[in-house]
Amino acid sequence: MVMPRNMLWACALVLAVQLSLTACDRGGGSGPALDLAIARESYSGGYFLEAETAYERYLQSDPQGKHRLEAWTRLVDICAGIKGDPDKAVSLLETATLEYGARPKENWPLLFRLGELYEQRGQRQKAIDAWGRCLDTAGEDKAKIVQAQMRMAIADRALGKSDIAVDLLAGSIALAEDPDVKARVMYELAQTYGLSWNWAKAKSILEEILAMDKVSQELKVMGTYLLAEAYEAERNLPKARELLLSLKDTYPNPEVIVARLAGLGQHNESPSMAPMLPGDGSLKDVMNNAGSSEVKRRRVTAK
């Protein structure tokens, strides 16, 4: 007789618990070790509520445990991604970032995730603060600095602080070593200039992106679409039409291209930039207090 999957998993969990108990009896384990074993088995088997309870017990029973970062991270994953409880996920991360405050390497991903959750809840100022703290823990890691500054810039842009966004993005371009990351930062800078209707600078950046090698096709499509808007804003409709037509087989949603072609020249403001006005919740992708303006200025300048 074939055993059901859930019964097989239950048997495996019982076996894991028995092995852990045996280890404990032999002096090779303890209460926290058992909690950790149960948590891991439950998590891998998809029993997330059981895993959550066991990870919470582990954190309570082993204040100096070497697997606490795993427990914090998985508890956040369960709350934010599975239970749909972002409030608890934020509370967990706020506590975890305090615990790892003196350990920058471990704290960086916790702070970055905290910024993402703040942004998802529309708390952009808190997101900027969390990513600003990321800068304080990034050391000389240019990739981490660029990643944090780009997210800060996008959030600042959404709050109407385009001058700060431009500084952060320009500094990040100088620091970025990966070609695709550099091109993505350049694209965000072009969008920022587009928001202030400085299409001359936006066009120059976008044309540079399209001439670059080792840039993802997705980014080149996005750049071409924005470049078409730049030409439309300048009333060069033939060039805008040419660029839009070049996207008819590569743009993710062809109906958007059809609609844009049909309405070409009829907009008082750029169609895709209009939903991205400062403070709008539809911005896709971000340091105010904790980072301070001094840290901002220090980090945006390439070393």
Short mmCIF file of C-alpha atoms in Angstrom, two decimals:
data_model
loop_
_atom_site.label_atom_id
_atom_site.label_comp_id
_atom_site.label_asym_id
_atom_site.label_seq_id
_atom_site.Cartn_x
_atom_site.Cartn_y
_atom_site.Cartn_z
CA MET A 1 0.00 0.00 0.00
CA VAL A 2 1.33 3.45 -0.95
CA MET A 3 1.38 5.87 1.94
CA PRO A 4 -0.06 9.38 1.35
CA ARG A 5 2.50 12.17 1.02
CA ASN A 6 1.47 13.88 4.25
CA MET A 7 1.81 10.61 6.15
CA LEU A 8 5.28 10.05 4.68
CA TRP A 9 6.30 13.52 5.77
CA ALA A 10 4.88 12.98 9.25
CA CYS A 11 6.90 9.79 9.57
CA ALA A 12 10.03 11.61 8.43
CA LEU A 13 9.43 14.34 10.99
CA VAL A 14 8.89 11.80 13.77
CA LEU A 15 12.14 10.10 12.78
CA ALA A 16 14.01 13.41 12.77
CA VAL A 17 12.63 14.24 16.21
CA GLN A 18 13.59 10.82 17.54
CA LEU A 19 17.13 11.22 16.20
CA SER A 20 17.38 14.65 17.78
CA LEU A 21 16.10 13.31 21.11
CA THR A 22 18.66 10.53 20.93
CA ALA A 23 21.39 13.10 20.31
CA CYS A 24 20.16 15.09 23.28
CA ASP A 25 20.26 11.98 25.50
CA ARG A 26 23.87 11.37 24.44
CA GLY A 27 24.87 14.93 25.22
CA GLY A 28 25.09 15.88 21.57
CA GLY A 29 22.16 18.26 21.57
CA SER A 30 19.80 20.34 23.64
CA GLY A 31 16.34 21.85 23.63
CA PRO A 32 17.31 24.50 21.05
CA ALA A 33 18.86 21.82 18.83
CA LEU A 34 15.59 19.92 18.86
CA ASP A 35 13.58 23.07 18.11
CA LEU A 36 15.89 23.82 15.19
CA ALA A 37 15.59 20.29 13.81
CA ILE A 38 11.79 20.41 14.00
CA ALA A 39 11.73 23.87 12.41
CA ARG A 40 13.90 22.82 9.50
CA GLU A 41 12.00 19.62 8.82
CA SER A 42 8.66 21.44 9.01
CA TYR A 43 9.85 24.23 6.72
CA SER A 44 11.25 21.85 4.09
CA GLY A 45 8.04 19.84 4.19
CA GLY A 46 5.80 22.87 3.71
CA TYR A 47 4.38 22.85 7.23
CA PHE A 48 5.05 26.51 7.78
CA LEU A 49 2.95 27.14 10.87
CA GLU A 50 4.77 24.34 12.67
CA ALA A 51 8.07 25.74 11.42
CA GLU A 52 7.14 29.20 12.65
CA THR A 53 6.38 27.92 16.14
CA ALA A 54 9.60 25.90 16.31
CA TYR A 55 11.78 28.77 15.04
CA GLU A 56 10.21 31.10 17.61
CA ARG A 57 10.97 28.57 20.37
CA TYR A 58 14.55 28.31 19.11
CA LEU A 59 15.05 32.09 19.27
CA GLN A 60 13.65 32.17 22.80
CA SER A 61 15.64 29.18 24.07
CA ASP A 62 19.04 29.99 22.55
CA PRO A 63 19.86 33.74 22.84
CA GLN A 64 23.43 33.18 21.59
CA GLY A 65 22.64 30.47 19.03
CA LYS A 66 24.70 30.38 15.84
CA HIS A 67 21.62 29.71 13.70
CA ARG A 68 19.61 32.72 14.82
CA LEU A 69 20.03 34.51 11.50
CA GLU A 70 18.43 31.53 9.75
CA ALA A 71 15.55 31.61 12.22
CA TRP A 72 14.94 35.35 11.81
CA THR A 73 15.12 35.11 8.02
CA ARG A 74 12.75 32.20 7.73
CA LEU A 75 10.27 33.70 10.16
CA VAL A 76 10.19 36.82 7.98
CA ASP A 77 9.73 34.67 4.86
CA ILE A 78 6.82 32.85 6.49
CA CYS A 79 5.11 36.02 7.68
CA ALA A 80 5.67 38.16 4.59
CA GLY A 81 5.44 35.58 1.83
CA ILE A 82 3.19 32.82 3.14
CA LYS A 83 0.92 34.15 5.89
CA GLY A 84 0.54 37.58 4.32
CA ASP A 85 1.33 39.34 7.60
CA PRO A 86 3.73 42.18 6.66
CA ASP A 87 3.21 43.93 10.01
CA LYS A 88 4.65 40.98 11.92
CA ALA A 89 7.42 40.60 9.33
CA VAL A 90 8.42 44.24 9.87
CA SER A 91 8.34 43.79 13.67
CA LEU A 92 10.59 40.72 13.37
CA LEU A 93 13.07 42.56 11.15
CA GLU A 94 13.15 45.60 13.40
CA THR A 95 14.12 43.33 16.31
CA ALA A 96 16.61 41.34 14.23
CA THR A 97 18.40 44.45 12.95
CA LEU A 98 18.88 45.61 16.54
CA GLU A 99 20.32 42.21 17.47
CA TYR A 100 22.80 42.30 14.58
CA GLY A 101 23.61 46.00 14.89
CA ALA A 102 27.27 45.25 15.71
CA ARG A 103 27.60 42.70 12.88
CA PRO A 104 27.40 44.65 9.59
CA LYS A 105 27.79 41.67 7.25
CA GLU A 106 24.81 39.85 8.73
CA ASN A 107 22.79 43.01 9.26
CA TRP A 108 22.96 44.31 5.68
CA PRO A 109 20.44 41.87 4.14
CA LEU A 110 18.11 42.30 7.12
CA LEU A 111 18.14 46.08 6.72
CA PHE A 112 17.65 45.85 2.97
CA ARG A 113 14.66 43.56 3.37
CA LEU A 114 13.25 45.88 6.03
CA GLY A 115 13.45 48.74 3.53
CA GLU A 116 11.60 46.67 0.95
CA LEU A 117 8.80 45.87 3.38
CA TYR A 118 8.49 49.51 4.44
CA GLU A 119 8.22 50.52 0.79
CA GLN A 120 5.59 47.87 0.10
CA ARG A 121 3.53 49.38 2.92
CA GLY A 122 3.92 52.86 1.42
CA GLN A 123 6.28 54.04 4.19
CA ARG A 124 8.89 55.49 1.85
CA GLN A 125 10.60 57.67 4.43
CA LYS A 126 11.19 54.66 6.66
CA ALA A 127 12.38 52.70 3.63
CA ILE A 128 14.93 55.41 2.84
CA ASP A 129 16.08 55.32 6.47
CA ALA A 130 16.57 51.53 6.35
CA TRP A 131 18.49 51.67 3.07
CA GLY A 132 20.55 54.54 4.48
CA ARG A 133 21.56 52.24 7.32
CA CYS A 134 22.52 49.72 4.64
CA LEU A 135 25.10 52.22 3.43
CA ASP A 136 26.55 52.39 6.92
CA THR A 137 27.02 48.59 6.91
CA ALA A 138 28.18 48.16 3.29
CA GLY A 139 31.84 48.97 3.96
CA GLU A 140 33.71 49.15 0.66
CA ASP A 141 31.35 46.76 -1.15
CA LYS A 142 30.46 48.78 -4.24
CA ALA A 143 27.71 46.39 -5.35
CA LYS A 144 25.90 46.81 -2.02
CA ILE A 145 26.34 50.58 -2.09
CA VAL A 146 24.89 50.80 -5.60
CA GLN A 147 21.98 48.51 -4.73
CA ALA A 148 21.02 50.58 -1.68
CA GLN A 149 21.54 53.97 -3.35
CA MET A 150 19.41 53.02 -6.34
CA ARG A 151 16.49 52.03 -4.13
CA MET A 152 16.90 55.21 -2.08
CA ALA A 153 16.96 57.33 -5.25
CA ILE A 154 13.73 55.84 -6.56
CA ALA A 155 12.00 56.46 -3.23
CA ASP A 156 13.37 60.01 -3.06
CA ARG A 157 12.11 60.60 -6.59
CA ALA A 158 8.67 59.42 -5.57
CA LEU A 159 8.72 61.92 -2.70
CA GLY A 160 9.56 64.75 -5.09
CA LYS A 161 13.25 64.94 -4.12
CA SER A 162 14.56 64.68 -7.67
CA ASP A 163 17.80 66.54 -6.91
CA ILE A 164 18.79 63.95 -4.29
CA ALA A 165 17.74 61.15 -6.64
CA VAL A 166 19.95 62.53 -9.42
CA ASP A 167 22.96 62.78 -7.06
CA LEU A 168 22.50 59.23 -5.79
CA LEU A 169 22.04 57.75 -9.26
CA ALA A 170 24.93 59.66 -10.82
CA GLY A 171 27.21 58.47 -8.01
CA SER A 172 25.97 54.91 -8.42
CA ILE A 173 26.77 54.92 -12.14
CA ALA A 174 30.37 55.79 -11.27
CA LEU A 175 30.51 52.93 -8.75
CA ALA A 176 28.68 50.21 -10.71
CA GLU A 177 30.97 47.53 -12.11
CA ASP A 178 28.44 45.10 -13.58
CA PRO A 179 27.37 46.37 -17.05
CA ASP A 180 23.71 45.44 -16.65
CA VAL A 181 23.50 47.00 -13.18
CA LYS A 182 25.16 50.16 -14.51
CA ALA A 183 22.68 50.30 -17.38
CA ARG A 184 19.76 49.88 -14.98
CA VAL A 185 20.99 52.78 -12.84
CA MET A 186 21.39 54.87 -16.00
CA TYR A 187 17.80 54.01 -16.98
CA GLU A 188 16.53 55.19 -13.58
CA LEU A 189 18.50 58.43 -14.02
CA ALA A 190 16.91 58.91 -17.46
CA GLN A 191 13.47 58.39 -15.89
CA THR A 192 14.29 60.95 -13.21
CA TYR A 193 15.27 63.52 -15.85
CA GLY A 194 12.10 62.65 -17.77
CA LEU A 195 9.98 63.42 -14.74
CA SER A 196 11.36 66.96 -14.73
CA TRP A 197 10.98 67.16 -18.52
CA ASN A 198 14.71 67.39 -19.09
CA TRP A 199 14.37 65.17 -22.15
CA ALA A 200 17.69 66.24 -23.69
CA LYS A 201 19.63 64.64 -20.83
CA ALA A 202 17.26 61.67 -20.74
CA LYS A 203 17.74 61.02 -24.46
CA SER A 204 21.52 61.16 -24.20
CA ILE A 205 21.52 58.57 -21.41
CA LEU A 206 19.01 56.28 -23.15
CA GLU A 207 20.94 56.31 -26.42
CA GLU A 208 24.08 55.38 -24.50
CA ILE A 209 22.25 52.45 -22.89
CA LEU A 210 21.05 51.17 -26.27
CA ALA A 211 24.62 51.30 -27.62
CA MET A 212 26.01 49.27 -24.70
CA ASP A 213 27.00 45.62 -24.91
CA LYS A 214 26.13 43.05 -22.24
CA VAL A 215 22.83 44.71 -21.39
CA SER A 216 19.71 42.59 -20.96
CA GLN A 217 17.10 42.58 -23.69
CA GLU A 218 14.47 43.61 -21.14
CA LEU A 219 16.39 46.74 -20.27
CA LYS A 220 16.94 47.67 -23.90
CA VAL A 221 13.20 47.31 -24.54
CA MET A 222 12.45 49.56 -21.56
CA GLY A 223 15.03 52.06 -22.77
CA THR A 224 13.62 52.11 -26.29
CA TYR A 225 10.09 52.69 -24.98
CA LEU A 226 11.22 55.61 -22.81
CA LEU A 227 13.27 57.03 -25.68
CA ALA A 228 10.13 57.00 -27.83
CA GLU A 229 8.41 59.08 -25.16
CA ALA A 230 11.31 61.52 -25.18
CA TYR A 231 10.94 62.04 -28.91
CA GLU A 232 7.17 62.37 -28.56
CA ALA A 233 7.64 65.02 -25.86
CA GLU A 234 9.86 66.91 -28.32
CA ARG A 235 7.14 66.52 -31.00
CA ASN A 236 9.39 64.36 -33.17
CA LEU A 237 6.52 61.99 -33.88
CA PRO A 238 8.10 60.15 -36.86
CA LYS A 239 11.06 59.09 -34.70
CA ALA A 240 8.79 58.17 -31.80
CA ARG A 241 6.66 56.05 -34.15
CA GLU A 242 9.75 54.34 -35.56
CA LEU A 243 10.94 53.37 -32.09
CA LEU A 244 7.52 52.11 -31.01
CA LEU A 245 7.19 50.01 -34.15
CA SER A 246 10.57 48.42 -33.40
CA LEU A 247 9.05 47.09 -30.16
CA LYS A 248 5.99 45.40 -31.64
CA ASP A 249 7.57 41.93 -31.42
CA THR A 250 9.56 42.36 -28.20
CA TYR A 251 7.41 44.45 -25.85
CA PRO A 252 5.77 42.21 -23.17
CA ASN A 253 2.28 43.55 -23.89
CA PRO A 254 1.84 44.32 -27.63
CA GLU A 255 -1.52 45.97 -26.94
CA VAL A 256 0.31 48.77 -25.12
CA ILE A 257 2.32 49.49 -28.25
CA VAL A 258 -0.83 49.52 -30.38
CA ALA A 259 -2.51 51.96 -27.98
CA ARG A 260 0.55 54.18 -27.84
CA LEU A 261 0.79 54.34 -31.61
CA ALA A 262 -2.89 55.20 -31.86
CA GLY A 263 -2.56 58.04 -29.35
CA LEU A 264 0.82 59.32 -30.49
CA GLY A 265 1.06 63.09 -30.20
CA GLN A 266 -2.23 63.44 -28.32
CA HIS A 267 -0.80 63.58 -24.79
CA ASN A 268 -0.03 66.67 -22.80
CA GLU A 269 2.34 64.65 -20.65
CA SER A 270 4.31 61.50 -21.14
CA PRO A 271 1.90 58.53 -20.79
CA SER A 272 4.19 56.24 -18.83
CA MET A 273 5.74 59.01 -16.78
CA ALA A 274 2.40 60.47 -15.70
CA PRO A 275 1.68 57.57 -13.29
CA MET A 276 5.13 58.08 -11.81
CA LEU A 277 4.66 61.56 -10.43
CA PRO A 278 6.22 62.12 -6.99
CA GLY A 279 4.34 60.36 -4.21
CA ASP A 280 2.44 57.99 -6.51
CA GLY A 281 2.14 54.46 -5.18
CA SER A 282 2.74 52.83 -8.57
CA LEU A 283 6.47 53.43 -8.68
CA LYS A 284 8.15 50.10 -9.14
CA ASP A 285 11.19 49.99 -7.28
CA VAL A 286 14.99 53.51 -2.50
CA MET A 287 18.31 57.89 3.77
CA ASN A 288 16.98 60.44 5.49
CA ASN A 289 17.60 60.34 9.24
CA ALA A 290 19.86 57.36 9.98
CA GLY A 291 22.01 57.92 6.91
CA SER A 292 22.00 61.75 7.07
CA SER A 293 22.98 64.05 4.23
CA GLU A 294 26.66 63.65 5.12
CA VAL A 295 26.54 59.91 4.49
CA LYS A 296 24.60 60.49 1.31
CA ARG A 297 27.20 62.82 -0.06
CA ARG A 298 30.00 60.52 1.03
CA ARG A 299 28.53 57.49 -0.68
CA VAL A 300 27.40 59.03 -3.96
CA THR A 301 30.97 59.97 -4.80
CA ALA A 302 33.11 57.22 -6.27
CA LYS A 303 36.22 56.41 -4.34
#
